[in-house]
Amino acid sequence: PDIIDINTEGSVGWMLVTILNYIRIIGPVLVVLLSAIDFIKAVVGFDEKAMKEAQNKLIIRLVAAVLLFLVPTLVQVLLSFINATTCTLG
């Protein structure tokens, strides 16, 4: 059995892909929740500086969420290449 096979349940590749898929879901949810909390604090406090900081944090979080989406995809592609390479060598 292949250790890196992303299709075989229980393999390292499958577990890694599963964990990264959970991160794909949790990342955007955290961006929305944390940004909403920051904006609510800024609006309730009537603070322009806090509003500007909340906007900056939102941009940083959105970039991080996009990266979180790209990393699992890149890992899946790498695992499929590694798996294809090990299968053709044998």
mmCIF file of C-alpha atoms in Angstrom:
data_model
loop_
_atom_site.group_PDB
_atom_site.id
_atom_site.type_symbol
_atom_site.label_atom_id
_atom_site.label_comp_id
_atom_site.label_asym_id
_atom_site.label_seq_id
_atom_site.Cartn_x
_atom_site.Cartn_y
_atom_site.Cartn_z
ATOM 1 C CA PRO A 1 0.000 0.000 0.000
ATOM 2 C CA ASP A 2 1.089 3.534 -0.773
ATOM 3 C CA ILE A 3 1.747 5.749 2.268
ATOM 4 C CA ILE A 4 1.196 8.958 0.314
ATOM 5 C CA ASP A 5 -1.913 7.859 -1.619
ATOM 6 C CA ILE A 6 -4.594 10.518 -1.121
ATOM 7 C CA ASN A 7 -7.390 8.075 -2.058
ATOM 8 C CA THR A 8 -6.626 5.346 0.499
ATOM 9 C CA GLU A 9 -8.328 5.998 3.827
ATOM 10 C CA GLY A 10 -5.868 5.957 6.719
ATOM 11 C CA SER A 11 -2.793 6.830 4.671
ATOM 12 C CA VAL A 12 -0.669 9.851 5.519
ATOM 13 C CA GLY A 13 -1.677 11.614 2.308
ATOM 14 C CA TRP A 14 -5.371 11.023 2.966
ATOM 15 C CA MET A 15 -5.100 12.346 6.549
ATOM 16 C CA LEU A 16 -3.165 15.414 5.381
ATOM 17 C CA VAL A 17 -5.718 16.195 2.679
ATOM 18 C CA THR A 18 -8.571 15.732 5.177
ATOM 19 C CA ILE A 19 -6.982 18.109 7.691
ATOM 20 C CA LEU A 20 -6.304 20.684 4.994
ATOM 21 C CA ASN A 21 -9.913 20.451 3.809
ATOM 22 C CA TYR A 22 -11.071 21.276 7.348
ATOM 23 C CA ILE A 23 -8.722 24.264 7.317
ATOM 24 C CA ARG A 24 -10.364 25.413 4.068
ATOM 25 C CA ILE A 25 -13.680 25.582 5.903
ATOM 26 C CA ILE A 26 -12.498 26.960 9.244
ATOM 27 C CA GLY A 27 -10.312 29.721 7.735
ATOM 28 C CA PRO A 28 -13.040 31.785 6.041
ATOM 29 C CA VAL A 29 -15.374 31.298 9.006
ATOM 30 C CA LEU A 30 -12.715 32.728 11.331
ATOM 31 C CA VAL A 31 -12.107 35.643 8.968
ATOM 32 C CA VAL A 32 -15.796 36.547 9.013
ATOM 33 C CA LEU A 33 -16.221 36.129 12.773
ATOM 34 C CA LEU A 34 -13.083 37.983 13.827
ATOM 35 C CA SER A 35 -13.639 40.796 11.345
ATOM 36 C CA ALA A 36 -17.257 41.171 12.422
ATOM 37 C CA ILE A 37 -16.167 41.444 16.060
ATOM 38 C CA ASP A 38 -13.575 44.101 15.157
ATOM 39 C CA PHE A 39 -16.075 46.129 13.130
ATOM 40 C CA ILE A 40 -18.734 45.900 15.845
ATOM 41 C CA LYS A 41 -16.255 47.171 18.430
ATOM 42 C CA ALA A 42 -15.278 50.047 16.143
ATOM 43 C CA VAL A 43 -18.892 51.011 15.366
ATOM 44 C CA VAL A 44 -20.047 50.806 18.975
ATOM 45 C CA GLY A 45 -17.065 52.864 20.135
ATOM 46 C CA PHE A 46 -17.574 55.496 17.389
ATOM 47 C CA ASP A 47 -13.817 55.381 16.833
ATOM 48 C CA GLU A 48 -12.491 56.247 13.353
ATOM 49 C CA LYS A 49 -9.020 54.941 14.193
ATOM 50 C CA ALA A 50 -10.457 51.594 15.320
ATOM 51 C CA MET A 51 -12.506 51.423 12.112
ATOM 52 C CA LYS A 52 -9.372 51.961 10.001
ATOM 53 C CA GLU A 53 -7.526 49.278 12.007
ATOM 54 C CA ALA A 54 -10.446 46.879 11.535
ATOM 55 C CA GLN A 55 -10.295 47.465 7.770
ATOM 56 C CA ASN A 56 -6.552 46.780 7.724
ATOM 57 C CA LYS A 57 -7.032 43.599 9.764
ATOM 58 C CA LEU A 58 -9.775 42.488 7.376
ATOM 59 C CA ILE A 59 -7.467 42.854 4.382
ATOM 60 C CA ILE A 60 -4.709 40.871 6.122
ATOM 61 C CA ARG A 61 -7.183 38.154 7.116
ATOM 62 C CA LEU A 62 -8.571 37.922 3.588
ATOM 63 C CA VAL A 63 -5.066 37.455 2.189
ATOM 64 C CA ALA A 64 -4.396 34.775 4.811
ATOM 65 C CA ALA A 65 -7.678 33.026 3.945
ATOM 66 C CA VAL A 66 -6.774 32.996 0.247
ATOM 67 C CA LEU A 67 -3.404 31.485 1.124
ATOM 68 C CA LEU A 68 -5.159 28.891 3.287
ATOM 69 C CA PHE A 69 -7.217 27.969 0.254
ATOM 70 C CA LEU A 70 -4.186 27.681 -1.996
ATOM 71 C CA VAL A 71 -1.974 25.642 0.348
ATOM 72 C CA PRO A 72 -4.252 22.555 0.459
ATOM 73 C CA THR A 73 -4.597 22.633 -3.312
ATOM 74 C CA LEU A 74 -0.822 22.812 -3.742
ATOM 75 C CA VAL A 75 -0.328 19.963 -1.254
ATOM 76 C CA GLN A 76 -2.854 17.802 -3.102
ATOM 77 C CA VAL A 77 -1.087 18.466 -6.402
ATOM 78 C CA LEU A 78 2.312 17.658 -4.870
ATOM 79 C CA LEU A 79 0.988 14.461 -3.296
ATOM 80 C CA SER A 80 -0.523 13.354 -6.589
ATOM 81 C CA PHE A 81 2.814 13.994 -8.361
ATOM 82 C CA ILE A 82 4.717 12.098 -5.683
ATOM 83 C CA ASN A 83 2.238 9.240 -5.846
ATOM 84 C CA ALA A 84 2.392 9.153 -9.665
ATOM 85 C CA THR A 85 6.188 9.180 -9.548
ATOM 86 C CA THR A 86 6.401 6.320 -7.026
ATOM 87 C CA CYS A 87 3.907 4.234 -9.018
ATOM 88 C CA THR A 88 5.747 4.644 -12.315
ATOM 89 C CA LEU A 89 9.160 3.881 -10.791
ATOM 90 C CA GLY A 90 8.063 0.483 -9.449
#
